[in-house]
């Protein structure tokens, strides 16, 4: 990183900090301090030629992807895109107003938010879904960057993603952990023990990069260069200061989700001392990236289910027929493919099947990531265990994506296995998801028709 | 371990294996192979004077506790208690029949099942709840043993418990991982890589004991002795063979949840060659263990809420009044005590408050563990994030315990923070829980009354 680049990005960091202060002060709410700790981490990613993103075309399939798993740092996200020149100051200052696409936590209403977040611990799985999409189905892989808070690492769902990525040999995924030590109401369990975080990630098979100063542009830039070259998933563990850049809130409790009052904002802006205008440039992605999915003839095909066939037995064979003509279909299963009858898909379409092991939360969020990249995931497990991912299913809806959930052993039909295995609560859960279409087939014929119909929902 | 003890427990293992085969063959269903891999692990725990349990009084508060997180190994659980003499052969052979308390997955209908399980990845949190109960509130701590499958370690909820136990300085909790390599449909992610499992647990602060032969009684017994002496939570990682003891199913795919047919059972019983009758003895727990909870005068007390007070603001102060007269009340919060207003409890009753950080699943299952030991937990977070623990809430009901869930920001009231933070689905979720009583207070007065009323539910 040249001295010139350092100066340039330093200026951008000031502009970004100013915009974060302005947006949250005008909105009278929002997560100022949590945004400030990650300014250098994200400004370097965006404006030092690490991120490759066609700012004219956020939907372009060859773009890298950036997910704010710590969705409450949305002021930073919007300030970054403001610095990239895609939104105006006026638009920025609509932050958190009711008609604005710049919501308190990022949603798909803002086209540059690569995922809707806000329930913590889901971004890494979503990012892995995107990373695997690009690794498996694109002529050239893009890179996925996920910004996480240190507090949210306590969500078990993160560890499902952390165990899954190396197992699946994901090579184009970088997690950036903004270790600012402070959660909502006090210190995290590990505080600034970055080495322990590194041990944990490392024991799960990740390459770890520890930044003892998460505000050093040079160190950050070097980390991103290493991350893109690595042959396994990478975590950058960065020691940062919550509220960085505003002396009277730095590293202090009591400032989580608290904006500055107007007089405080004036003091802060004087400290930040940003230039009037400075725009950064984002590197361009490779051109003409292509979507490539192989189609295969299903190994077997039946039209009329045998009499007395279990409804669940229709899944894999019906899906295999659909897969042939619909390249966007993929399937994920939680280590029960011999119960859900997902196994014919694994057999016929191994490159469109994902064995997710017993990790329903990760399975659903990874499906969200795949769906955000235009795939249509079919997600299967016991109906009862879909409740494990209720929060993720809820967030799938707010990501505005099409996913088919296949829950088996609905109702009391599993009998002797007992109530823990019975899908008794799943119907109420799915009915509470806005616009969900629910099929409840009572026999194999209805099940087969349901699978076919669900593709069109 | 004396040669005599080894001979004695070896005989008991044969008896237990025979009973597992008989029960599953008669029931024509059940998890034979998953039970067989852990026979030595559990027989040594029960019958080599490690477990201390008054078999005449399963409710005695000084008993050690045993939780089958891999609840599908219920045939082993029942065979163990059969070998302890508390159920008859006739009772054992009612396994999985509709009136029998010996359900396919253990429930509270069987008094010696210390927790209802069957949805994987919940037992360790339940066990930690029990361990902390005994550490904090009993005159003498008991020890809690949790049997886990290797497959279920992929559930993120386990890692929430794994990070939480050392942080809370739990000293009386032993996890026993039955590493039999095979899940329901094939090999686990780590297979027999016990060292990697150990690295992972170790990086989270656990003492690890690796048993390269999880069927060696001497090694197992030594591990339990070490485990009870350790000053931190202990995991015993035992390499075992799925289907152990029946040559034609050992270490083979395709036998998960599959019982033997009658002719196969005959061959198996001939191989096992168990003596007609052999009973083991379980060590007795210390006598006169006492429940001790300190009560304190609440720091502040109000009767009439101020006009326009937020409903959520009533929680902590009302709870503090209730805590004074009800020693069974405890509170758990998911790192949002300044939003839920749980913080007055943390202040006044630090020994009855549990900071659970952002780990809702663990929070709820730990509450189940506390509730199974006669406490009444109050569990608070955002209503929207209670969905994260839907499966655990469901299982709480099947554990037949009283827990009060306090969900804040119900409905659209949180406004600008956006839909991810709004409790929109929680009502449907809670309504699907049998016998749940739901209060939906619309103001502070109603909230205060609801808190008081919920204590009586």
Coordinates of C-alpha atoms in Angstrom, one line a residue, chain B residues 9-375:
Chain B
X9 CA -18.9 -54.8 34.6
X10 CA -18.1 -56.9 31.5
X11 CA -20.9 -59.2 32.5
X12 CA -23.2 -56.3 33.0
X13 CA -22.3 -55.0 29.5
X14 CA -23.4 -58.3 28.1
X15 CA -26.7 -58.2 30.0
X16 CA -27.2 -54.6 28.8
X17 CA -26.5 -55.5 25.2
X18 CA -28.9 -58.4 25.4
X19 CA -31.6 -56.2 26.8
X20 CA -31.0 -53.6 24.0
X21 CA -31.4 -56.3 21.4
X22 CA -34.5 -57.7 23.0
X23 CA -36.2 -54.4 23.5
X24 CA -35.7 -53.1 19.9
X25 CA -36.5 -56.5 18.3
X26 CA -39.7 -56.8 20.2
X27 CA -40.6 -53.2 19.5
X28 CA -39.6 -53.7 15.8
X29 CA -38.1 -50.2 15.9
X30 CA -35.5 -48.2 17.9
X31 CA -31.9 -47.3 17.7
X32 CA -29.9 -50.5 18.3
X33 CA -26.6 -49.6 16.8
X34 CA -26.4 -46.2 18.4
X35 CA -27.1 -47.7 21.8
X36 CA -24.5 -50.5 21.5
X37 CA -21.6 -48.1 20.9
X38 CA -22.0 -46.5 24.3
X39 CA -22.6 -49.6 26.5
X40 CA -19.1 -49.6 28.1
X41 CA -19.1 -45.8 28.5
X42 CA -22.4 -45.8 30.4
X43 CA -22.1 -49.2 32.3
X44 CA -18.8 -48.0 33.8
X45 CA -20.4 -44.7 34.8
X46 CA -23.3 -46.4 36.4
X47 CA -21.8 -49.5 38.0
X48 CA -18.2 -48.6 38.8
X49 CA -19.1 -46.2 41.6
X50 CA -18.8 -43.0 39.5
X51 CA -22.5 -42.1 39.3
X52 CA -24.1 -41.3 42.7
X53 CA -27.8 -41.7 42.6
X54 CA -30.4 -42.8 45.1
X55 CA -32.3 -45.4 43.0
X56 CA -35.2 -45.3 45.5
X57 CA -35.6 -41.6 45.1
X58 CA -34.9 -40.2 41.6
X59 CA -36.2 -36.8 42.8
X60 CA -33.6 -36.4 45.5
X61 CA -31.8 -33.1 45.0
X62 CA -28.4 -34.5 45.8
X63 CA -28.4 -37.1 43.1
X64 CA -25.9 -36.9 40.2
X65 CA -27.7 -36.4 36.9
X66 CA -27.4 -38.3 33.6
X67 CA -28.7 -36.8 30.4
X68 CA -28.9 -38.6 27.1
X69 CA -28.5 -35.8 24.6
X70 CA -28.4 -38.5 22.0
X71 CA -31.9 -39.4 23.1
X72 CA -32.3 -42.0 20.4
X73 CA -30.0 -44.2 22.5
X74 CA -33.0 -44.7 24.8
X75 CA -32.7 -48.5 24.7
X76 CA -29.4 -48.2 26.4
X77 CA -30.9 -45.8 29.0
X78 CA -33.6 -48.3 29.8
X79 CA -31.3 -51.3 29.8
X80 CA -29.0 -49.5 32.3
X81 CA -31.9 -48.9 34.7
X82 CA -33.0 -52.4 34.1
X83 CA -29.5 -53.6 35.2
X84 CA -29.8 -51.3 38.2
X85 CA -32.9 -53.2 39.2
X86 CA -35.4 -50.4 39.0
X87 CA -37.4 -51.8 36.1
X88 CA -38.3 -55.4 35.3
X89 CA -37.7 -57.3 32.1
X90 CA -41.5 -57.2 31.5
X91 CA -41.5 -53.4 31.8
X92 CA -38.4 -53.1 29.5
X93 CA -40.2 -55.1 26.8
X94 CA -43.0 -52.5 26.7
X95 CA -40.4 -50.2 25.0
X96 CA -42.1 -48.0 22.4
X97 CA -45.6 -49.3 23.0
X98 CA -48.2 -46.6 23.4
X99 CA -48.9 -46.8 27.1
X100 CA -45.3 -47.4 28.1
X101 CA -43.2 -44.7 29.9
X102 CA -40.3 -46.1 27.9
X103 CA -40.7 -44.0 24.8
X104 CA -38.7 -44.0 21.7
X105 CA -36.9 -41.0 22.9
X106 CA -36.7 -40.4 26.7
X107 CA -39.4 -38.3 28.3
X108 CA -40.3 -37.3 31.8
X109 CA -42.8 -40.2 31.9
X110 CA -39.8 -42.3 32.8
X111 CA -38.8 -41.0 36.3
X112 CA -35.1 -41.9 35.7
X113 CA -34.8 -40.0 32.5
X114 CA -33.3 -36.8 33.9
X115 CA -34.4 -34.9 30.8
X116 CA -36.7 -35.4 27.8
X117 CA -34.5 -35.3 24.7
X118 CA -34.8 -36.4 21.1
X119 CA -34.1 -33.1 19.3
X120 CA -30.3 -33.3 19.1
X121 CA -27.9 -30.7 20.5
X122 CA -29.9 -29.7 23.6
X123 CA -28.6 -32.1 26.3
X124 CA -25.4 -30.3 27.1
X125 CA -27.2 -27.0 27.8
X126 CA -29.7 -28.8 29.9
X127 CA -26.9 -30.5 31.8
X128 CA -25.1 -27.2 32.3
X129 CA -28.4 -25.7 33.8
X130 CA -28.4 -28.6 36.3
X131 CA -24.7 -28.3 37.0
X132 CA -25.0 -24.5 37.7
X133 CA -28.1 -25.2 39.9
X134 CA -26.1 -27.5 42.0
X135 CA -23.0 -25.3 42.1
X136 CA -24.9 -22.2 43.0
X137 CA -27.8 -23.4 45.2
X138 CA -26.9 -26.7 46.9
X139 CA -24.9 -27.2 50.1
X140 CA -23.0 -29.9 48.1
X141 CA -22.6 -30.0 44.3
X142 CA -23.7 -33.1 42.4
X143 CA -22.1 -34.0 39.1
X144 CA -23.9 -33.9 35.7
X145 CA -23.0 -36.3 33.0
X146 CA -24.2 -35.8 29.4
X147 CA -23.9 -38.4 26.7
X148 CA -23.6 -36.9 23.3
X149 CA -23.4 -38.4 19.8
X150 CA -20.6 -37.3 17.5
X151 CA -23.1 -36.4 14.8
X152 CA -24.9 -34.0 17.0
X153 CA -21.8 -31.9 17.6
X154 CA -22.6 -30.3 14.3
X155 CA -25.5 -28.5 16.0
X156 CA -24.4 -25.0 16.8
X157 CA -26.3 -25.0 20.1
X158 CA -23.7 -27.4 21.4
X159 CA -21.0 -24.8 20.8
X160 CA -23.1 -22.2 22.7
X161 CA -23.0 -24.5 25.7
X162 CA -19.3 -25.4 25.1
X163 CA -18.3 -21.7 25.2
X164 CA -20.6 -20.9 28.1
X165 CA -19.5 -23.6 30.6
X166 CA -15.9 -22.6 31.1
X167 CA -16.9 -18.9 31.2
X168 CA -19.2 -19.7 34.0
X169 CA -16.6 -21.8 35.8
X170 CA -18.7 -24.9 35.8
X171 CA -16.7 -27.6 37.6
X172 CA -19.2 -30.4 37.8
X173 CA -20.1 -31.2 34.3
X174 CA -18.8 -34.0 32.1
X175 CA -19.6 -34.4 28.5
X176 CA -19.2 -37.9 27.1
X177 CA -18.9 -38.0 23.3
X178 CA -19.6 -41.4 21.8
X179 CA -17.5 -41.0 18.6
X180 CA -18.8 -43.9 16.6
X181 CA -18.0 -42.2 13.3
X182 CA -21.4 -42.8 11.7
X183 CA -24.4 -40.6 11.5
X184 CA -27.8 -41.5 10.2
X185 CA -26.8 -41.7 6.5
X186 CA -23.0 -42.0 6.6
X187 CA -19.8 -40.7 8.0
X188 CA -19.6 -37.5 10.1
X189 CA -17.5 -34.6 9.0
X190 CA -14.7 -35.5 11.4
X191 CA -15.0 -39.3 11.3
X192 CA -12.5 -40.7 13.9
X193 CA -10.4 -37.6 14.1
X194 CA -10.5 -37.4 17.9
X195 CA -7.6 -35.1 18.1
X196 CA -9.4 -32.5 16.1
X197 CA -12.5 -32.8 18.4
X198 CA -10.1 -32.4 21.3
X199 CA -8.5 -29.2 19.8
X200 CA -11.9 -27.7 19.3
X201 CA -13.1 -28.3 22.9
X202 CA -9.7 -27.3 24.3
X203 CA -9.8 -24.0 22.4
X204 CA -13.1 -23.3 24.1
X205 CA -11.6 -23.9 27.5
X206 CA -12.5 -27.5 28.3
X207 CA -10.3 -30.2 29.8
X208 CA -10.2 -33.0 27.2
X209 CA -9.7 -36.7 27.7
X210 CA -9.3 -38.8 24.6
X211 CA -10.0 -42.5 24.8
X212 CA -8.6 -44.3 21.8
X213 CA -10.6 -47.3 22.9
X214 CA -14.0 -46.3 24.1
X215 CA -14.8 -49.9 25.0
X216 CA -11.9 -50.3 27.5
X217 CA -13.5 -50.4 31.0
X218 CA -10.2 -49.5 32.7
X219 CA -9.6 -46.4 30.5
X220 CA -13.2 -45.3 30.9
X221 CA -13.1 -45.6 34.6
X222 CA -9.9 -43.7 34.9
X223 CA -11.4 -40.9 32.8
X224 CA -14.4 -40.6 35.1
X225 CA -12.1 -40.4 38.1
X226 CA -10.1 -37.6 36.5
X227 CA -13.3 -35.8 35.3
X228 CA -14.7 -35.6 38.8
X229 CA -11.5 -34.1 40.1
X230 CA -11.1 -31.5 37.4
X231 CA -11.6 -27.8 38.2
X232 CA -13.3 -27.2 34.8
X233 CA -15.8 -28.8 32.5
X234 CA -14.5 -32.1 31.0
X235 CA -15.2 -33.8 27.8
X236 CA -14.4 -37.5 27.3
X237 CA -13.9 -38.2 23.6
X238 CA -14.3 -41.9 23.2
X239 CA -13.6 -43.7 20.0
X240 CA -16.3 -46.4 19.7
X241 CA -17.8 -48.8 17.2
X242 CA -21.4 -48.3 16.2
X243 CA -23.2 -51.6 16.6
X244 CA -20.4 -52.9 18.9
X245 CA -20.9 -56.5 20.1
X246 CA -22.8 -57.7 17.1
X247 CA -20.3 -58.7 14.4
X248 CA -22.6 -58.3 11.4
X249 CA -23.6 -54.7 12.1
X250 CA -20.4 -53.3 13.7
X251 CA -19.2 -50.1 12.0
X252 CA -21.5 -50.5 9.1
X253 CA -23.7 -48.0 7.3
X254 CA -27.4 -48.7 7.0
X255 CA -28.0 -49.8 10.6
X256 CA -29.0 -46.4 12.1
X257 CA -32.4 -46.8 13.7
X258 CA -32.8 -50.3 12.4
X259 CA -33.7 -53.2 14.7
X260 CA -32.8 -56.8 14.2
X261 CA -35.2 -59.2 12.7
X262 CA -36.0 -62.3 14.8
X263 CA -33.5 -64.6 13.2
X264 CA -30.8 -61.9 13.3
X265 CA -31.6 -61.3 17.0
X266 CA -31.1 -65.0 17.7
X267 CA -27.6 -64.8 16.1
X268 CA -26.8 -61.6 18.0
X269 CA -27.9 -63.0 21.4
X270 CA -25.8 -66.1 20.8
X271 CA -22.8 -63.8 20.1
X272 CA -23.5 -61.7 23.2
X273 CA -23.9 -64.7 25.4
X274 CA -25.2 -62.9 28.4
X275 CA -25.8 -64.5 31.8
X276 CA -29.4 -64.9 32.8
X277 CA -29.4 -62.3 35.5
X278 CA -26.9 -59.8 36.8
X279 CA -27.7 -56.6 38.7
X280 CA -25.3 -53.7 39.2
X281 CA -25.2 -51.4 42.1
X282 CA -25.2 -47.6 41.9
X283 CA -23.3 -45.6 44.4
X284 CA -25.3 -43.5 46.9
X285 CA -25.1 -39.7 46.9
X286 CA -24.2 -37.7 50.0
X287 CA -27.1 -37.4 52.4
X288 CA -28.9 -34.2 53.5
X289 CA -28.0 -32.0 50.6
X290 CA -29.7 -28.7 51.2
X291 CA -31.1 -26.1 48.8
X292 CA -29.8 -22.6 49.8
X293 CA -30.9 -19.5 48.1
X294 CA -30.2 -16.1 49.5
X295 CA -33.0 -13.5 49.5
X296 CA -32.4 -9.8 49.4
X297 CA -34.5 -6.8 49.8
X298 CA -35.1 -5.3 46.4
X299 CA -33.2 -2.0 45.9
X300 CA -36.2 -0.2 44.8
X301 CA -39.9 -0.9 44.8
X302 CA -42.8 0.7 43.0
X303 CA -46.4 -0.2 43.0
X304 CA -48.0 2.1 40.4
X305 CA -46.0 2.4 37.2
X306 CA -45.5 6.0 36.0
X307 CA -47.8 7.1 33.3
X308 CA -46.4 6.3 29.8
X309 CA -43.9 3.8 31.1
X310 CA -42.9 1.2 28.5
X311 CA -44.4 -2.2 29.3
X312 CA -40.9 -3.7 29.2
X313 CA -39.6 -1.4 31.9
X314 CA -41.7 -3.2 34.5
X315 CA -39.8 -6.5 34.2
X316 CA -36.8 -6.2 36.5
X317 CA -38.4 -4.2 39.2
X318 CA -41.4 -6.4 39.4
X319 CA -39.2 -9.6 39.3
X320 CA -37.1 -8.3 42.2
X321 CA -40.2 -8.1 44.3
X322 CA -41.2 -11.6 43.4
X323 CA -37.7 -13.0 43.9
X324 CA -37.8 -11.9 47.5
X325 CA -40.6 -14.3 48.4
X326 CA -40.0 -17.0 45.8
X327 CA -36.6 -18.6 46.1
X328 CA -37.2 -20.8 43.0
X329 CA -37.1 -17.8 40.7
X330 CA -34.0 -17.3 38.5
X331 CA -33.5 -15.0 35.5
X332 CA -31.6 -15.5 32.2
X333 CA -31.0 -12.9 29.6
X334 CA -29.4 -12.9 26.1
X335 CA -27.1 -9.9 26.5
X336 CA -29.9 -7.4 26.2
X337 CA -30.7 -6.8 29.8
X338 CA -30.6 -3.0 29.2
X339 CA -33.4 -3.5 26.7
X340 CA -35.4 -6.1 28.5
X341 CA -35.0 -4.3 31.8
X342 CA -33.7 -7.5 33.3
X343 CA -30.7 -5.6 34.7
X344 CA -32.3 -4.8 38.1
X345 CA -32.3 -8.5 38.8
X346 CA -28.6 -8.8 37.8
X347 CA -27.9 -6.0 40.2
X348 CA -30.0 -7.2 43.2
X349 CA -29.7 -10.9 42.8
X350 CA -26.4 -11.6 41.0
X351 CA -26.5 -15.2 42.2
X352 CA -29.9 -15.8 40.7
X353 CA -29.2 -14.1 37.4
X354 CA -27.5 -15.7 34.4
X355 CA -25.9 -13.6 31.6
X356 CA -26.3 -15.9 28.6
X357 CA -24.8 -13.6 25.9
X358 CA -26.2 -13.8 22.4
X359 CA -27.0 -17.5 22.5
X360 CA -30.8 -17.9 22.7
X361 CA -30.8 -21.7 22.1
X362 CA -28.4 -22.3 25.0
X363 CA -30.3 -19.9 27.2
X364 CA -33.6 -21.7 26.8
X365 CA -32.1 -25.2 27.2
X366 CA -30.2 -24.1 30.2
X367 CA -33.4 -22.8 31.6
X368 CA -34.9 -26.2 31.0
X369 CA -32.1 -27.7 33.1
X370 CA -32.7 -25.3 35.9
X371 CA -36.4 -25.9 35.7
X372 CA -36.0 -29.7 35.8
X373 CA -34.2 -29.1 39.1
X374 CA -37.3 -27.2 40.5
X375 CA -36.3 -23.6 39.7

